[in-house]
Short mmCIF file of C-alpha atoms in Angstrom, two decimals:
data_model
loop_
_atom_site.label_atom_id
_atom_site.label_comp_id
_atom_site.label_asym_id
_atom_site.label_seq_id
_atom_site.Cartn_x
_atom_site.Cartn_y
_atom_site.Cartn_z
CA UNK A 218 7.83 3.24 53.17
CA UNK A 219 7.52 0.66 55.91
CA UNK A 220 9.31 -1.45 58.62
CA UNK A 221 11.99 -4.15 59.69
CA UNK A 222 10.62 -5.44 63.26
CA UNK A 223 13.04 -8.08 63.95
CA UNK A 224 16.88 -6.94 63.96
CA UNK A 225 19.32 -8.25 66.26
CA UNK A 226 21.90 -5.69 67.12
CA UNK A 227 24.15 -7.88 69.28
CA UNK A 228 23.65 -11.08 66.51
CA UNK A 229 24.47 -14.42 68.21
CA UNK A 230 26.56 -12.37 70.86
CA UNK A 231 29.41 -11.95 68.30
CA UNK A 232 29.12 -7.91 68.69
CA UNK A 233 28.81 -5.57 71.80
CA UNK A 234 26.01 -3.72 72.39
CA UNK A 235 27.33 0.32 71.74
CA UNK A 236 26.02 2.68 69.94
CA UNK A 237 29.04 2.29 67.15
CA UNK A 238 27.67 -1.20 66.59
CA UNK A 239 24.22 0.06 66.35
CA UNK A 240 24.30 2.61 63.95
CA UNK A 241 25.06 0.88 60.91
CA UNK A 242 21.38 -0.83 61.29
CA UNK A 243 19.86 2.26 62.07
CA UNK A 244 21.58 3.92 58.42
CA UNK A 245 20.64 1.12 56.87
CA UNK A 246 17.05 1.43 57.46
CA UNK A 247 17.29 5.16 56.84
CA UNK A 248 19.06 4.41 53.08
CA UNK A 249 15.94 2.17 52.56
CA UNK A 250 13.66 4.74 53.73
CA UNK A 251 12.24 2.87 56.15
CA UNK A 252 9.50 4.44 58.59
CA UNK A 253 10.70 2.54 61.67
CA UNK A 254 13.29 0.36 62.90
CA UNK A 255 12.64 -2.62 65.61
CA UNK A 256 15.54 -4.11 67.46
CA UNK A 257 14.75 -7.50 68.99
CA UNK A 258 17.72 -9.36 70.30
CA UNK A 259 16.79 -12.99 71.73
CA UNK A 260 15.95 -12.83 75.52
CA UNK A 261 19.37 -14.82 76.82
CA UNK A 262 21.15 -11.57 75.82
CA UNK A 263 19.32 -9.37 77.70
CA UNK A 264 21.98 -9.03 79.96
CA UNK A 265 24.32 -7.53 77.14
CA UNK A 266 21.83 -4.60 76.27
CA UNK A 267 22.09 -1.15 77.58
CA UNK A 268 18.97 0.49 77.09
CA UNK A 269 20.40 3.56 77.41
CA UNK A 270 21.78 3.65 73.97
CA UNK A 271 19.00 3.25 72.27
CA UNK A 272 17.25 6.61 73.62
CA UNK A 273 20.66 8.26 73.12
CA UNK A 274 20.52 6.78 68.96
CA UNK A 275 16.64 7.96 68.89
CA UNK A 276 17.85 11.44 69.76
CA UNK A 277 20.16 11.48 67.43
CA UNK A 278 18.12 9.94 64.43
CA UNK A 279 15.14 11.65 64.16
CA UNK A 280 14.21 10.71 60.92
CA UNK A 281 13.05 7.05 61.50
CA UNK A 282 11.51 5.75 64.52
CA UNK A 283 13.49 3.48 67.15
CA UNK A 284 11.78 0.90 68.44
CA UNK A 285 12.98 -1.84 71.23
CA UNK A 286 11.38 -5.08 71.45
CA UNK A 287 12.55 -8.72 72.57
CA UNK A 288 12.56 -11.72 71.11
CA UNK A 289 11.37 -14.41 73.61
CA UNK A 290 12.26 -18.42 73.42
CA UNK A 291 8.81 -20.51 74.47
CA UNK A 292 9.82 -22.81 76.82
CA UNK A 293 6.47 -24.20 78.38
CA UNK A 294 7.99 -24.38 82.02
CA UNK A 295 9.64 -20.38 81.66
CA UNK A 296 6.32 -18.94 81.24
CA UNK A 297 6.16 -16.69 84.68
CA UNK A 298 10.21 -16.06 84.25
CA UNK A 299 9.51 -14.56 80.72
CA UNK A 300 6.24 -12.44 82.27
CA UNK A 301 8.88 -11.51 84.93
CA UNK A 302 11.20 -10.05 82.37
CA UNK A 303 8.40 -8.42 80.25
CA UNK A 304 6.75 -6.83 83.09
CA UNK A 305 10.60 -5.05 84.82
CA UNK A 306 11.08 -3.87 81.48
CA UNK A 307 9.47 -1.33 78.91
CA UNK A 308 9.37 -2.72 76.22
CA UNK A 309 7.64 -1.39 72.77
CA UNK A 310 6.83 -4.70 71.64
CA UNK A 311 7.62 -8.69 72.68
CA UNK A 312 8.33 -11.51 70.02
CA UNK A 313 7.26 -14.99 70.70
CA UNK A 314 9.14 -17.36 69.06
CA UNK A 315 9.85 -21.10 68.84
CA UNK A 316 13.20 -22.43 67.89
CA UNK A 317 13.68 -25.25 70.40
CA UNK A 318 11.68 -28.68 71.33
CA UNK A 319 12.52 -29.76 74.53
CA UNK A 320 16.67 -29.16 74.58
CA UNK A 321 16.31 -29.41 70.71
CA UNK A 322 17.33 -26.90 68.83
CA UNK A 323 15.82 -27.88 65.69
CA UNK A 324 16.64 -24.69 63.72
CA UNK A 325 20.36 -25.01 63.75
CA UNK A 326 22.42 -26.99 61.49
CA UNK A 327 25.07 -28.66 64.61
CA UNK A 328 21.62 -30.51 65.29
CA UNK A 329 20.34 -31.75 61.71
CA UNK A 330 20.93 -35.48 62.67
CA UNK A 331 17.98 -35.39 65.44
CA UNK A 332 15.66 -35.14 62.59
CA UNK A 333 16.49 -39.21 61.75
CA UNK A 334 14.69 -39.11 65.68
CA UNK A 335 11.26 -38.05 63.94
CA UNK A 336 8.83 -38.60 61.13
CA UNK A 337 8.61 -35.49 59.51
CA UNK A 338 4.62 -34.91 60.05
CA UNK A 339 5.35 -35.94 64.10
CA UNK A 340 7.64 -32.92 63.94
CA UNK A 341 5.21 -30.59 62.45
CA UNK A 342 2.77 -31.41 64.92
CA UNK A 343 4.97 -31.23 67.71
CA UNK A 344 6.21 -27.56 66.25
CA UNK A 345 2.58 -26.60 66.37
CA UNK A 346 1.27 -27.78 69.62
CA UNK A 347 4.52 -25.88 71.02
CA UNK A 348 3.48 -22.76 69.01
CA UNK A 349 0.14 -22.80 70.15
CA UNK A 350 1.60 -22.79 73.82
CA UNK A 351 3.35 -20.05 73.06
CA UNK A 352 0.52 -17.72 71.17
CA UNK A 353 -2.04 -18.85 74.16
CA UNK A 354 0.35 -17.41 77.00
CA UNK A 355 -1.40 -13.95 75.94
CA UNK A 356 2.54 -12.34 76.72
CA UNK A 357 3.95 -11.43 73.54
CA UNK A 358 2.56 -9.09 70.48
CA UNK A 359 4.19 -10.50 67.55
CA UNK A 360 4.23 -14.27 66.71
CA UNK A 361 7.32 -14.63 65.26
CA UNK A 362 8.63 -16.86 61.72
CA UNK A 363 5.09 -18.84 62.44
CA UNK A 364 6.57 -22.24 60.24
CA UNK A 365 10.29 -22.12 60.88
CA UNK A 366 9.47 -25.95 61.12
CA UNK A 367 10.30 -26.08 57.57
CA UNK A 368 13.67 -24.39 57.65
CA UNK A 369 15.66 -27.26 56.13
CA UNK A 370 13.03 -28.21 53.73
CA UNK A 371 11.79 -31.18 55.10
CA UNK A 372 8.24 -30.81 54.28
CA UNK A 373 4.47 -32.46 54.56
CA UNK A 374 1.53 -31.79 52.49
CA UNK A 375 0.62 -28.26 52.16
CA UNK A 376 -2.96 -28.88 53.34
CA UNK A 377 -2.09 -30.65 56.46
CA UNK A 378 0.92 -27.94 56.96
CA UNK A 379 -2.03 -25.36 56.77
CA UNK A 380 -4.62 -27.40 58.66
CA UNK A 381 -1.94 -26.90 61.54
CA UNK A 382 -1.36 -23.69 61.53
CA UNK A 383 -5.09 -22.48 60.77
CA UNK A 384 -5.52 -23.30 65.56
CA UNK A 385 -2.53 -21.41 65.72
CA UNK A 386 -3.73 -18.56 63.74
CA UNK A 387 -6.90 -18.78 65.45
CA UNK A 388 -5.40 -18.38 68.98
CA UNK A 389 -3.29 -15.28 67.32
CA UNK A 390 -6.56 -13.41 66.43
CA UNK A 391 -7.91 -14.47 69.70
CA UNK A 392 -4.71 -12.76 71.54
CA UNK A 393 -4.94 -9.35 69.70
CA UNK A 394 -1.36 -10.48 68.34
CA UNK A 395 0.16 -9.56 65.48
CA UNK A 396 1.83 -11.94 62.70
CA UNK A 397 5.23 -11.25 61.51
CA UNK A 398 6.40 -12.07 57.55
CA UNK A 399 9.93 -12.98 58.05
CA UNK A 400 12.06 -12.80 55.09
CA UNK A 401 15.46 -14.70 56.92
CA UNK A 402 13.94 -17.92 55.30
CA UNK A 403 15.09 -16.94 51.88
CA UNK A 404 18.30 -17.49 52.51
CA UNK A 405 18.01 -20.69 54.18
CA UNK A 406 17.75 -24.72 52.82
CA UNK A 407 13.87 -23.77 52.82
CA UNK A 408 14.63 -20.45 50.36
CA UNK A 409 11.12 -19.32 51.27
CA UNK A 410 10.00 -16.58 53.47
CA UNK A 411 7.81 -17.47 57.34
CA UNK A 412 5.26 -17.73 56.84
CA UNK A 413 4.46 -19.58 53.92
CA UNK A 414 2.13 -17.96 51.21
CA UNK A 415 -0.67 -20.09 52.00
CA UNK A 416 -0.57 -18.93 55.63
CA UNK A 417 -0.10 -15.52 54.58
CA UNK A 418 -3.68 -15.85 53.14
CA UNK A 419 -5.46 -17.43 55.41
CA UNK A 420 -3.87 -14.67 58.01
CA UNK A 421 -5.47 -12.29 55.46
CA UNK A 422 -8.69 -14.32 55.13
CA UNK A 423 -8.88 -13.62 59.00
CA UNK A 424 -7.77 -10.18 59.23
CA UNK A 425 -4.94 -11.14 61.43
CA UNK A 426 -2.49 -7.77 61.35
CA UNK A 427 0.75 -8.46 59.49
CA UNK A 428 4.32 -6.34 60.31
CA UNK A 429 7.47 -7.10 58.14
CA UNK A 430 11.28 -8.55 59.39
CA UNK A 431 14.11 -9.44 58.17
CA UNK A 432 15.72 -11.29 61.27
CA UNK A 433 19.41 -9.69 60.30
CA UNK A 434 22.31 -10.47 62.42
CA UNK A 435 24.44 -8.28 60.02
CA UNK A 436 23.34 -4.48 59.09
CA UNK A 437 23.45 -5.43 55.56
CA UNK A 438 20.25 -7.24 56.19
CA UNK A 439 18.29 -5.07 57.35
CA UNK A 440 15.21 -4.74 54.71
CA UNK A 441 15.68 -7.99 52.85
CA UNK A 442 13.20 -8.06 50.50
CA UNK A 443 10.65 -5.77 52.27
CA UNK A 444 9.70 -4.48 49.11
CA UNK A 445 8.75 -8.23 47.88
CA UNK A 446 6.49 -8.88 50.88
CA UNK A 447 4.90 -5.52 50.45
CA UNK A 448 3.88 -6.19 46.58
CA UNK A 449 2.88 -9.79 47.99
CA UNK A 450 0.23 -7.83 50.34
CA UNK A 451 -0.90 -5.09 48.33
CA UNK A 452 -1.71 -7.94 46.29
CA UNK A 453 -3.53 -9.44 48.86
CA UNK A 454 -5.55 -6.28 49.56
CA UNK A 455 -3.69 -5.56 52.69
CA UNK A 456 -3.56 -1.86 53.21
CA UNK A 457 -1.58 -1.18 56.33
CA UNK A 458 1.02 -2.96 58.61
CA UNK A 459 1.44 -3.17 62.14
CA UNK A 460 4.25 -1.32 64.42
CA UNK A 461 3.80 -0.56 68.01
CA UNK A 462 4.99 1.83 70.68
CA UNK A 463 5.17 0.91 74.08
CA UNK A 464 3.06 -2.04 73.80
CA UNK A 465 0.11 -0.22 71.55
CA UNK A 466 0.27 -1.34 68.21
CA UNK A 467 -0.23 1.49 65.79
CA UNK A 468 -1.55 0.94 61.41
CA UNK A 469 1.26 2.10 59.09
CA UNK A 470 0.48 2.60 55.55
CA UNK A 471 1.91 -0.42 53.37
#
């Protein structure tokens, strides 16, 4: 038993935001046996969501528990938009994320040749001052894919990757935030899940609380290796996982 936090119904706008489109996600979880369900589309769809069928679905499916969250892009100058939009909405739970530096989108693959503009240990630092930003806003709950830097494998020494993150993971014990493990990385160039296991630790060392995601765009996603991550952290000793409901964040056993 246990969760998938980070599931976008509408994808990358490719599907309409109904109840028809939703439901295959929501059976998906329920096949997997899955305790509760998060849907966190990225904030510039907002527009396209209709709240409304969501409590309709959690009427209807009674046997897992429907939660609605956001994923939110970090852009240092949006910071009082993004409050804006947290604050008109109810939200159970907010995402921070990073997948842009400046007008960068480093994550996507149209946009591989800007990495020639870097060295690869300038880019992790930038990626981690930017994440930092984002964690120290004190808006979101979950930090979300904490070293999607890596997501094409271009890599620095493990050490100094961790010596990065450790301020990060600081600031996200300092926030009362929760750390996500996102399992979308397997199935990138990387082919290793966000965080790495060495950050994984040292969240443990720090008692940072964990929740599990498999960032689908496609209902046959949903719970990708869930059961992988769990072993990982009953290995570690971990004993529960975070979910939340309206902005509390509740233990769930692992």
């Amino acid at each position: 038993m246990t969760v998938d936090y980070h599931i976008h119904a509408v994808g990358h706008g490719d599907r309409k935001h109904t109840k028809n489109e939703i439901k295959p996600f929501i059976e998906k979880a329920v096949e997997l046996g899955l305790m509760e369900i998060g849907f966190a589309d990225h904030d510039w769809h907002l527009s396209d969501i209709d709240m409304d069928n969501y409590k309709e679905l959690r009427r209807e499916y009674s046997n897992i528990k429907i939660r609605v969250g956001l994923e939110f892009e970090y852009f240092p100058d949006q910071v009082e938009k993004i409050r804006q939009v947290i604050h008109s909405n109810n939200f159970d739970y907010t995402i921070g994320s990073v997948h842009f530096l400046g007008n960068w989108n480093f994550d996507h693959l149209d946009y591989i040749k800007e990495y020639e503009n870097w060295t690869t240990e300038n880019f992790y630092i930038k990626y981690y001052e930017t994440l930092l930003g984002c964690i120290e806003t004190g808006l979101f709950n979950i930090a979300g894919h904490l070293d999607l830097v890596k997501i094409f494998n271009y890599r620095i020494d493990a050490q100094k990757a961790l010596k990065l993150a450790n301020p990060v993971l600081d600031e996200i014990k300092n926030q009362e935030m929760v750390m996500e493990i996102n399992t979308a990385g397997l199935y990138k160039p990387v082919k290793e899940f966000y965080p790495s296991l060495d950050i994984i630790k040292l969240a443990v060392e720090k008692n940072i609380p964990l929740t599990i995601s498999s960032d689908a765009h496609r209902f046959e996603d949903v719970g990708r290796n869930n059961d992988m991550i769990r072993r990982i952290l009953k290995d570690l000793g971990v004993k529960w996982i975070a979910g939340f409901n309206k902005g509390i964040m509740h233990e769930l056993p692992i």
